[in-house]
Amino acid sequence: MNISDRFGYWRDVRGRGDVLLLGLATGLAVAGVYLGVELNRWSGNFYNALQVLDADKTYALLGNYLFLLAGIVVSRVAVTYLKECLALRWRVWLTGQMLGRWLNAGRHYRLEAMAGHDNPDQRVAEDAALFSRGVLDTGFGLLSSLLSLLSFGVILWQLSASMPLPGVGASVPGYLVWACVIYTLAGTLVTHWLGAELVDIQFGIQRKEAEFRRVLLGQRAHAESISFQRAEQAEQVRAMACMYEVAGVQSARIRKEKSLGIFTITYGQVSALVPVFFAIPIFLSGKMQLGGLMQTSQAFVQVSMALSWFIFAYKDLAQLAATFRRLSGFGRALDEVQKNEVLPHACDECLAFGGVVALPDGAKLAPLSLQVGLHERLWLQGPSGAGKTTLTRLLAGLWPLAAESSVCKPAGNGMFLPQNSHIAEGTLMAALSYPRLPSVLMRDACQRVLCACGLANLVDCLDESTDWMRRLSGGEQQRFAFARLILHRPDWVVMDEPVNKLDDASARDLLAQLYRELPELTSLTISHQSLPRMAYTRHMFWQLSTDKKEQIACPV
């Protein structure tokens, strides 16, 4: 996902209408700066009236102040509201685009195996929000600063045009403007020098925090296994090791922001007094009224703040740069995964593989040539470590093929049953129909199939929502996978160790039920276990040479 893709929302149909809201927010931001200029002029008139004790004019100006105050409040609140709405809509669109690329054609699975890229869920959930909000905040902040610089710069130039330079006597046109520029430029250079490392530090923080969350989520997902092994102490050590890494990068941030904060806070406090130091000799000499002094001070501060936008926005810019860097890396990783996608050859009547079964890193496991004809049931048997699960992933297109290998898939609707089938969260009805909508299945059919697959205890739970992966045992999960298979009625299926968690009698009954329900199903069953005779029409043993077995003693 390149830069233009991230800003594609404003060219999309859903974003074109929001361009008007963006224009409205921009107009309100301009109005806010205009009202700030009017408030500056009001300040000069108000303090001049106070100086000459003009009560009527003072009270009249107080009334004007209320109108200016209301306008400034309304414009700023409206800009903030519209900006937040636009950021949220942009985030929703950007998240949809990222999910569309990530959760597509097995890319999310292959991305997990890539070295150098981690936590894609954080890119989608967190960085999309940081990017959309950060760009709008930065854009409107920069716009307001530029408008303030132009507007108050003119005022400051006019106010300082007639002032002699303090201590010199010579008049320098607009000398307060030049003093402000020099003062702010020096502050900007010092800020950049103090905070240059913040971008890399922010990038490291996000990475370490995400790794810490991943470890905690993994411990939660495998809580049962950890409890059985009494491994809580080891997991505490592992989690605290991640926490210490987080603390290390956060400490680096704190130290860097301390140095930066000392300067920026001092800079901000001094900025309010610098114009007074320059103008007070003129005021004390009687050549400037109190209103002119206050107006000069306020204009100088506004120009200084506008020129200092980079200083005060430095941390936000560092975070935005780090977010941009992470999203760019995510996009490049997806591009790399997409280049390696497997496109199966068209084949009307058979499922076939030819070539070498190989891992994604190029390590070759074993040669294989198989073909499953229409309505045929092939049982592929082989020893552990031969690459049977790898073959399933290659047939599904999850892993890239070796250069000399090819895959053919038959026409029609196909399904894959991996060793550990996923059961979707939500109602049991939704889990049975997954990935389709529950409305595609009949309730009576679901209840009948559950009973036929040995899950009669679940027939009254179709509307119950729970974590079914935790609730069901390993054998029940395999029965549930067969129930889904029967209800979805595919034309062909590839099954990897589909009944290895069931006893022989239960496995035989379950397979018999499958082929009674789907007698014309084309199937490839990959299993090292013995299967009942009705489960296959042809048996193929994946024989490996002794040398080959030694070479692949423990493939990953």
PDB file of C-alpha atoms in Angstrom, residues 291-520:
ATOM      1  CA  GLY A 291      -2.995  48.875  23.929  1.00  0.00           C
ATOM      2  CA  GLY A 292      -0.136  48.934  21.445  1.00  0.00           C
ATOM      3  CA  LEU A 293       2.107  47.108  23.916  1.00  0.00           C
ATOM      4  CA  MET A 294      -0.493  44.375  24.520  1.00  0.00           C
ATOM      5  CA  GLN A 295      -1.268  44.086  20.820  1.00  0.00           C
ATOM      6  CA  THR A 296       2.447  43.823  20.022  1.00  0.00           C
ATOM      7  CA  SER A 297       2.926  41.134  22.672  1.00  0.00           C
ATOM      8  CA  GLN A 298      -0.022  39.069  21.447  1.00  0.00           C
ATOM      9  CA  ALA A 299       0.949  39.391  17.774  1.00  0.00           C
ATOM     10  CA  PHE A 300       4.546  38.403  18.569  1.00  0.00           C
ATOM     11  CA  VAL A 301       3.332  35.341  20.471  1.00  0.00           C
ATOM     12  CA  GLN A 302       1.029  34.307  17.615  1.00  0.00           C
ATOM     13  CA  VAL A 303       3.784  34.681  15.027  1.00  0.00           C
ATOM     14  CA  SER A 304       6.217  32.856  17.278  1.00  0.00           C
ATOM     15  CA  MET A 305       3.736  30.026  17.834  1.00  0.00           C
ATOM     16  CA  ALA A 306       3.114  29.798  14.100  1.00  0.00           C
ATOM     17  CA  LEU A 307       6.824  29.649  13.384  1.00  0.00           C
ATOM     18  CA  SER A 308       7.256  27.259  16.330  1.00  0.00           C
ATOM     19  CA  TRP A 309       4.667  24.803  15.054  1.00  0.00           C
ATOM     20  CA  PHE A 310       7.443  22.371  14.229  1.00  0.00           C
ATOM     21  CA  ILE A 311       8.768  22.599  17.787  1.00  0.00           C
ATOM     22  CA  PHE A 312       5.488  21.906  19.581  1.00  0.00           C
ATOM     23  CA  ALA A 313       4.327  19.316  17.024  1.00  0.00           C
ATOM     24  CA  TYR A 314       7.638  17.455  17.004  1.00  0.00           C
ATOM     25  CA  LYS A 315       6.479  14.510  19.123  1.00  0.00           C
ATOM     26  CA  ASP A 316       3.303  14.144  17.059  1.00  0.00           C
ATOM     27  CA  LEU A 317       5.318  14.338  13.851  1.00  0.00           C
ATOM     28  CA  ALA A 318       7.683  11.679  15.196  1.00  0.00           C
ATOM     29  CA  GLN A 319       4.742   9.390  15.964  1.00  0.00           C
ATOM     30  CA  LEU A 320       3.198  10.045  12.547  1.00  0.00           C
ATOM     31  CA  ALA A 321       6.514   9.306  10.836  1.00  0.00           C
ATOM     32  CA  ALA A 322       6.859   6.059  12.779  1.00  0.00           C
ATOM     33  CA  THR A 323       3.274   5.107  11.876  1.00  0.00           C
ATOM     34  CA  PHE A 324       3.930   5.890   8.224  1.00  0.00           C
ATOM     35  CA  ARG A 325       7.057   3.751   8.348  1.00  0.00           C
ATOM     36  CA  ARG A 326       5.181   0.798   9.862  1.00  0.00           C
ATOM     37  CA  LEU A 327       2.327   1.029   7.348  1.00  0.00           C
ATOM     38  CA  SER A 328       4.828   1.215   4.500  1.00  0.00           C
ATOM     39  CA  GLY A 329       6.529  -1.923   5.775  1.00  0.00           C
ATOM     40  CA  PHE A 330       3.161  -3.668   6.035  1.00  0.00           C
ATOM     41  CA  GLY A 331       2.320  -2.684   2.468  1.00  0.00           C
ATOM     42  CA  ARG A 332       5.667  -3.909   1.154  1.00  0.00           C
ATOM     43  CA  ALA A 333       5.223  -7.220   2.983  1.00  0.00           C
ATOM     44  CA  LEU A 334       1.784  -7.684   1.427  1.00  0.00           C
ATOM     45  CA  ASP A 335       3.207  -6.872  -2.002  1.00  0.00           C
ATOM     46  CA  GLU A 336       5.887  -9.515  -1.480  1.00  0.00           C
ATOM     47  CA  VAL A 337       3.317 -12.091  -0.378  1.00  0.00           C
ATOM     48  CA  GLN A 338       1.051 -11.244  -3.302  1.00  0.00           C
ATOM     49  CA  LYS A 339       3.877 -11.840  -5.785  1.00  0.00           C
ATOM     50  CA  ASN A 340       4.231 -15.397  -4.483  1.00  0.00           C
ATOM     51  CA  GLU A 341       0.557 -16.322  -4.690  1.00  0.00           C
ATOM     52  CA  VAL A 342      -0.164 -19.722  -6.221  1.00  0.00           C
ATOM     53  CA  LEU A 343      -2.523 -19.702  -9.198  1.00  0.00           C
ATOM     54  CA  PRO A 344      -3.849 -23.232  -9.786  1.00  0.00           C
ATOM     55  CA  HIS A 345      -4.174 -24.559 -13.304  1.00  0.00           C
ATOM     56  CA  ALA A 346      -7.674 -25.087 -14.609  1.00  0.00           C
ATOM     57  CA  CYS A 347      -8.686 -28.738 -14.501  1.00  0.00           C
ATOM     58  CA  ASP A 348     -12.306 -29.742 -14.935  1.00  0.00           C
ATOM     59  CA  GLU A 349     -12.360 -33.237 -13.505  1.00  0.00           C
ATOM     60  CA  CYS A 350      -9.351 -33.926 -11.293  1.00  0.00           C
ATOM     61  CA  LEU A 351      -7.334 -32.740  -8.339  1.00  0.00           C
ATOM     62  CA  ALA A 352      -3.647 -33.160  -9.066  1.00  0.00           C
ATOM     63  CA  PHE A 353      -0.183 -32.370  -7.770  1.00  0.00           C
ATOM     64  CA  GLY A 354       3.073 -32.944  -9.568  1.00  0.00           C
ATOM     65  CA  GLY A 355       6.624 -32.095  -8.618  1.00  0.00           C
ATOM     66  CA  VAL A 356       8.369 -31.663  -5.288  1.00  0.00           C
ATOM     67  CA  VAL A 357       6.784 -30.958  -1.915  1.00  0.00           C
ATOM     68  CA  ALA A 358       8.829 -28.075  -0.517  1.00  0.00           C
ATOM     69  CA  LEU A 359       8.727 -25.632   2.380  1.00  0.00           C
ATOM     70  CA  PRO A 360       8.382 -21.844   1.839  1.00  0.00           C
ATOM     71  CA  ASP A 361      12.113 -21.378   2.444  1.00  0.00           C
ATOM     72  CA  GLY A 362      12.857 -23.673  -0.505  1.00  0.00           C
ATOM     73  CA  ALA A 363      13.794 -26.768   1.506  1.00  0.00           C
ATOM     74  CA  LYS A 364      12.617 -29.801  -0.512  1.00  0.00           C
ATOM     75  CA  LEU A 365      10.933 -32.627   1.372  1.00  0.00           C
ATOM     76  CA  ALA A 366       9.995 -35.266  -1.191  1.00  0.00           C
ATOM     77  CA  PRO A 367       8.843 -35.751  -4.812  1.00  0.00           C
ATOM     78  CA  LEU A 368       5.192 -36.640  -5.373  1.00  0.00           C
ATOM     79  CA  SER A 369       2.808 -37.174  -8.277  1.00  0.00           C
ATOM     80  CA  LEU A 370      -0.882 -37.778  -7.607  1.00  0.00           C
ATOM     81  CA  GLN A 371      -4.194 -37.343  -9.366  1.00  0.00           C
ATOM     82  CA  VAL A 372      -7.687 -37.705  -7.923  1.00  0.00           C
ATOM     83  CA  GLY A 373     -10.353 -38.284 -10.554  1.00  0.00           C
ATOM     84  CA  LEU A 374     -13.996 -37.243 -10.506  1.00  0.00           C
ATOM     85  CA  HIS A 375     -15.956 -38.974  -7.678  1.00  0.00           C
ATOM     86  CA  GLU A 376     -12.807 -40.803  -6.634  1.00  0.00           C
ATOM     87  CA  ARG A 377     -11.769 -41.217  -2.988  1.00  0.00           C
ATOM     88  CA  LEU A 378      -7.990 -41.332  -2.660  1.00  0.00           C
ATOM     89  CA  TRP A 379      -6.328 -42.245   0.609  1.00  0.00           C
ATOM     90  CA  LEU A 380      -2.770 -40.942   0.660  1.00  0.00           C
ATOM     91  CA  GLN A 381      -0.809 -42.626   3.419  1.00  0.00           C
ATOM     92  CA  GLY A 382       2.720 -41.897   4.487  1.00  0.00           C
ATOM     93  CA  PRO A 383       5.026 -41.809   7.470  1.00  0.00           C
ATOM     94  CA  SER A 384       5.203 -38.868   9.854  1.00  0.00           C
ATOM     95  CA  GLY A 385       7.504 -36.147   8.564  1.00  0.00           C
ATOM     96  CA  ALA A 386       6.952 -36.967   4.909  1.00  0.00           C
ATOM     97  CA  GLY A 387       5.317 -33.603   4.242  1.00  0.00           C
ATOM     98  CA  LYS A 388       1.620 -34.551   4.221  1.00  0.00           C
ATOM     99  CA  THR A 389       0.482 -31.371   5.976  1.00  0.00           C
ATOM    100  CA  THR A 390       2.804 -29.351   3.747  1.00  0.00           C
ATOM    101  CA  LEU A 391       1.102 -30.945   0.740  1.00  0.00           C
ATOM    102  CA  THR A 392      -2.285 -29.795   2.067  1.00  0.00           C
ATOM    103  CA  ARG A 393      -1.012 -26.227   2.323  1.00  0.00           C
ATOM    104  CA  LEU A 394       0.414 -26.377  -1.190  1.00  0.00           C
ATOM    105  CA  LEU A 395      -2.859 -27.675  -2.614  1.00  0.00           C
ATOM    106  CA  ALA A 396      -4.738 -24.868  -0.836  1.00  0.00           C
ATOM    107  CA  GLY A 397      -2.320 -22.267  -2.206  1.00  0.00           C
ATOM    108  CA  LEU A 398      -1.197 -21.170   1.243  1.00  0.00           C
ATOM    109  CA  TRP A 399       2.474 -21.801   0.502  1.00  0.00           C
ATOM    110  CA  PRO A 400       4.356 -21.100  -2.742  1.00  0.00           C
ATOM    111  CA  LEU A 401       5.162 -24.017  -5.021  1.00  0.00           C
ATOM    112  CA  ALA A 402       8.649 -25.078  -5.967  1.00  0.00           C
ATOM    113  CA  ALA A 403       9.665 -24.065  -9.476  1.00  0.00           C
ATOM    114  CA  GLU A 404       9.193 -27.583 -10.867  1.00  0.00           C
ATOM    115  CA  SER A 405       5.817 -28.205  -9.159  1.00  0.00           C
ATOM    116  CA  SER A 406       2.230 -27.646 -10.277  1.00  0.00           C
ATOM    117  CA  VAL A 407      -1.278 -27.905  -8.811  1.00  0.00           C
ATOM    118  CA  CYS A 408      -4.593 -28.549 -10.554  1.00  0.00           C
ATOM    119  CA  LYS A 409      -7.931 -28.091  -8.842  1.00  0.00           C
ATOM    120  CA  PRO A 410     -11.251 -29.373 -10.179  1.00  0.00           C
ATOM    121  CA  ALA A 411     -14.166 -27.137 -11.005  1.00  0.00           C
ATOM    122  CA  GLY A 412     -16.933 -26.703  -8.474  1.00  0.00           C
ATOM    123  CA  ASN A 413     -17.023 -25.884  -4.800  1.00  0.00           C
ATOM    124  CA  GLY A 414     -14.117 -27.270  -2.778  1.00  0.00           C
ATOM    125  CA  MET A 415     -13.266 -27.430   0.907  1.00  0.00           C
ATOM    126  CA  PHE A 416     -10.192 -28.151   2.997  1.00  0.00           C
ATOM    127  CA  LEU A 417     -10.207 -29.806   6.419  1.00  0.00           C
ATOM    128  CA  PRO A 418      -6.868 -29.136   8.148  1.00  0.00           C
ATOM    129  CA  GLN A 419      -5.794 -31.065  11.216  1.00  0.00           C
ATOM    130  CA  ASN A 420      -7.052 -28.314  13.506  1.00  0.00           C
ATOM    131  CA  SER A 421     -10.148 -26.774  11.936  1.00  0.00           C
ATOM    132  CA  HIS A 422     -11.150 -23.318  13.060  1.00  0.00           C
ATOM    133  CA  ILE A 423     -14.564 -22.916  14.679  1.00  0.00           C
ATOM    134  CA  ALA A 424     -15.830 -19.353  14.368  1.00  0.00           C
ATOM    135  CA  GLU A 425     -16.927 -17.446  17.447  1.00  0.00           C
ATOM    136  CA  GLY A 426     -20.589 -16.557  17.841  1.00  0.00           C
ATOM    137  CA  THR A 427     -23.668 -18.748  17.797  1.00  0.00           C
ATOM    138  CA  LEU A 428     -23.365 -22.420  16.965  1.00  0.00           C
ATOM    139  CA  MET A 429     -25.572 -21.793  13.934  1.00  0.00           C
ATOM    140  CA  ALA A 430     -23.134 -19.148  12.691  1.00  0.00           C
ATOM    141  CA  ALA A 431     -20.206 -21.507  13.302  1.00  0.00           C
ATOM    142  CA  LEU A 432     -21.878 -24.247  11.242  1.00  0.00           C
ATOM    143  CA  SER A 433     -22.545 -21.916   8.325  1.00  0.00           C
ATOM    144  CA  TYR A 434     -19.141 -20.189   8.485  1.00  0.00           C
ATOM    145  CA  PRO A 435     -17.923 -18.475   6.329  1.00  0.00           C
ATOM    146  CA  ARG A 436     -21.413 -17.967   4.913  1.00  0.00           C
ATOM    147  CA  LEU A 437     -24.368 -16.370   6.695  1.00  0.00           C
ATOM    148  CA  PRO A 438     -26.465 -18.527   9.064  1.00  0.00           C
ATOM    149  CA  SER A 439     -29.536 -17.902   6.912  1.00  0.00           C
ATOM    150  CA  VAL A 440     -28.193 -20.238   4.196  1.00  0.00           C
ATOM    151  CA  LEU A 441     -28.755 -23.297   6.429  1.00  0.00           C
ATOM    152  CA  MET A 442     -32.021 -24.811   7.636  1.00  0.00           C
ATOM    153  CA  ARG A 443     -32.324 -25.259  11.370  1.00  0.00           C
ATOM    154  CA  ASP A 444     -33.792 -28.777  11.054  1.00  0.00           C
ATOM    155  CA  ALA A 445     -30.938 -29.818   8.768  1.00  0.00           C
ATOM    156  CA  CYS A 446     -28.365 -28.564  11.263  1.00  0.00           C
ATOM    157  CA  GLN A 447     -29.963 -30.497  14.106  1.00  0.00           C
ATOM    158  CA  ARG A 448     -30.182 -33.689  12.030  1.00  0.00           C
ATOM    159  CA  VAL A 449     -26.547 -33.502  10.917  1.00  0.00           C
ATOM    160  CA  LEU A 450     -25.315 -32.775  14.429  1.00  0.00           C
ATOM    161  CA  CYS A 451     -27.071 -35.917  15.654  1.00  0.00           C
ATOM    162  CA  ALA A 452     -25.700 -37.951  12.755  1.00  0.00           C
ATOM    163  CA  CYS A 453     -22.152 -36.796  13.562  1.00  0.00           C
ATOM    164  CA  GLY A 454     -22.399 -37.732  17.235  1.00  0.00           C
ATOM    165  CA  LEU A 455     -23.072 -34.221  18.545  1.00  0.00           C
ATOM    166  CA  ALA A 456     -26.641 -34.695  19.756  1.00  0.00           C
ATOM    167  CA  ASN A 457     -25.739 -32.801  22.921  1.00  0.00           C
ATOM    168  CA  LEU A 458     -25.460 -29.616  20.832  1.00  0.00           C
ATOM    169  CA  VAL A 459     -28.813 -29.674  19.022  1.00  0.00           C
ATOM    170  CA  ASP A 460     -30.353 -27.303  21.580  1.00  0.00           C
ATOM    171  CA  CYS A 461     -27.379 -24.913  21.485  1.00  0.00           C
ATOM    172  CA  LEU A 462     -27.768 -23.494  17.973  1.00  0.00           C
ATOM    173  CA  ASP A 463     -28.504 -20.003  19.315  1.00  0.00           C
ATOM    174  CA  GLU A 464     -25.878 -20.107  22.049  1.00  0.00           C
ATOM    175  CA  SER A 465     -22.800 -17.885  21.700  1.00  0.00           C
ATOM    176  CA  THR A 466     -19.516 -18.985  23.250  1.00  0.00           C
ATOM    177  CA  ASP A 467     -15.914 -19.801  22.431  1.00  0.00           C
ATOM    178  CA  TRP A 468     -16.552 -23.163  20.789  1.00  0.00           C
ATOM    179  CA  MET A 469     -12.855 -23.888  20.313  1.00  0.00           C
ATOM    180  CA  ARG A 470     -12.500 -23.916  24.098  1.00  0.00           C
ATOM    181  CA  ARG A 471     -15.760 -25.637  24.874  1.00  0.00           C
ATOM    182  CA  LEU A 472     -15.452 -28.592  22.479  1.00  0.00           C
ATOM    183  CA  SER A 473     -12.905 -31.342  22.937  1.00  0.00           C
ATOM    184  CA  GLY A 474     -10.505 -32.343  20.158  1.00  0.00           C
ATOM    185  CA  GLY A 475     -12.732 -35.229  19.058  1.00  0.00           C
ATOM    186  CA  GLU A 476     -15.853 -33.049  19.151  1.00  0.00           C
ATOM    187  CA  GLN A 477     -14.077 -30.444  17.037  1.00  0.00           C
ATOM    188  CA  GLN A 478     -13.380 -33.079  14.371  1.00  0.00           C
ATOM    189  CA  ARG A 479     -17.010 -34.221  14.482  1.00  0.00           C
ATOM    190  CA  PHE A 480     -18.058 -30.577  14.126  1.00  0.00           C
ATOM    191  CA  ALA A 481     -15.799 -30.205  11.069  1.00  0.00           C
ATOM    192  CA  PHE A 482     -17.549 -33.170   9.430  1.00  0.00           C
ATOM    193  CA  ALA A 483     -20.952 -31.654  10.267  1.00  0.00           C
ATOM    194  CA  ARG A 484     -19.923 -28.428   8.501  1.00  0.00           C
ATOM    195  CA  LEU A 485     -18.632 -30.443   5.560  1.00  0.00           C
ATOM    196  CA  ILE A 486     -21.938 -32.301   5.154  1.00  0.00           C
ATOM    197  CA  LEU A 487     -24.025 -29.133   5.499  1.00  0.00           C
ATOM    198  CA  HIS A 488     -21.925 -27.192   2.957  1.00  0.00           C
ATOM    199  CA  ARG A 489     -22.011 -30.102   0.485  1.00  0.00           C
ATOM    200  CA  PRO A 490     -18.830 -29.400  -1.523  1.00  0.00           C
ATOM    201  CA  ASP A 491     -17.967 -31.098  -4.829  1.00  0.00           C
ATOM    202  CA  TRP A 492     -14.479 -32.036  -3.607  1.00  0.00           C
ATOM    203  CA  VAL A 493     -12.551 -31.986  -0.363  1.00  0.00           C
ATOM    204  CA  VAL A 494      -8.975 -32.370   0.891  1.00  0.00           C
ATOM    205  CA  MET A 495      -8.745 -33.726   4.451  1.00  0.00           C
ATOM    206  CA  ASP A 496      -5.565 -33.800   6.536  1.00  0.00           C
ATOM    207  CA  GLU A 497      -5.695 -36.345   9.388  1.00  0.00           C
ATOM    208  CA  PRO A 498      -9.461 -35.799   9.736  1.00  0.00           C
ATOM    209  CA  VAL A 499     -10.116 -38.472  12.409  1.00  0.00           C
ATOM    210  CA  ASN A 500      -6.816 -38.753  14.280  1.00  0.00           C
ATOM    211  CA  LYS A 501      -8.445 -37.664  17.549  1.00  0.00           C
ATOM    212  CA  LEU A 502     -11.215 -40.291  17.411  1.00  0.00           C
ATOM    213  CA  ASP A 503     -11.203 -43.979  18.265  1.00  0.00           C
ATOM    214  CA  ASP A 504     -11.405 -46.442  15.362  1.00  0.00           C
ATOM    215  CA  ALA A 505     -15.134 -47.166  15.762  1.00  0.00           C
ATOM    216  CA  SER A 506     -16.074 -43.467  15.922  1.00  0.00           C
ATOM    217  CA  ALA A 507     -13.830 -42.681  12.960  1.00  0.00           C
ATOM    218  CA  ARG A 508     -15.399 -45.450  10.895  1.00  0.00           C
ATOM    219  CA  ASP A 509     -18.944 -44.285  11.716  1.00  0.00           C
ATOM    220  CA  LEU A 510     -18.145 -40.643  10.967  1.00  0.00           C
ATOM    221  CA  LEU A 511     -16.549 -41.381   7.598  1.00  0.00           C
ATOM    222  CA  ALA A 512     -19.407 -43.710   6.707  1.00  0.00           C
ATOM    223  CA  GLN A 513     -21.893 -40.943   7.499  1.00  0.00           C
ATOM    224  CA  LEU A 514     -19.975 -38.499   5.310  1.00  0.00           C
ATOM    225  CA  TYR A 515     -20.118 -40.714   2.230  1.00  0.00           C
ATOM    226  CA  ARG A 516     -23.759 -41.686   2.844  1.00  0.00           C
ATOM    227  CA  GLU A 517     -24.633 -37.985   2.808  1.00  0.00           C
ATOM    228  CA  LEU A 518     -22.282 -37.110  -0.089  1.00  0.00           C
ATOM    229  CA  PRO A 519     -21.904 -40.279  -2.206  1.00  0.00           C
ATOM    230  CA  GLU A 520     -20.427 -38.435  -5.217  1.00  0.00           C
TER     231      GLU A 520
END
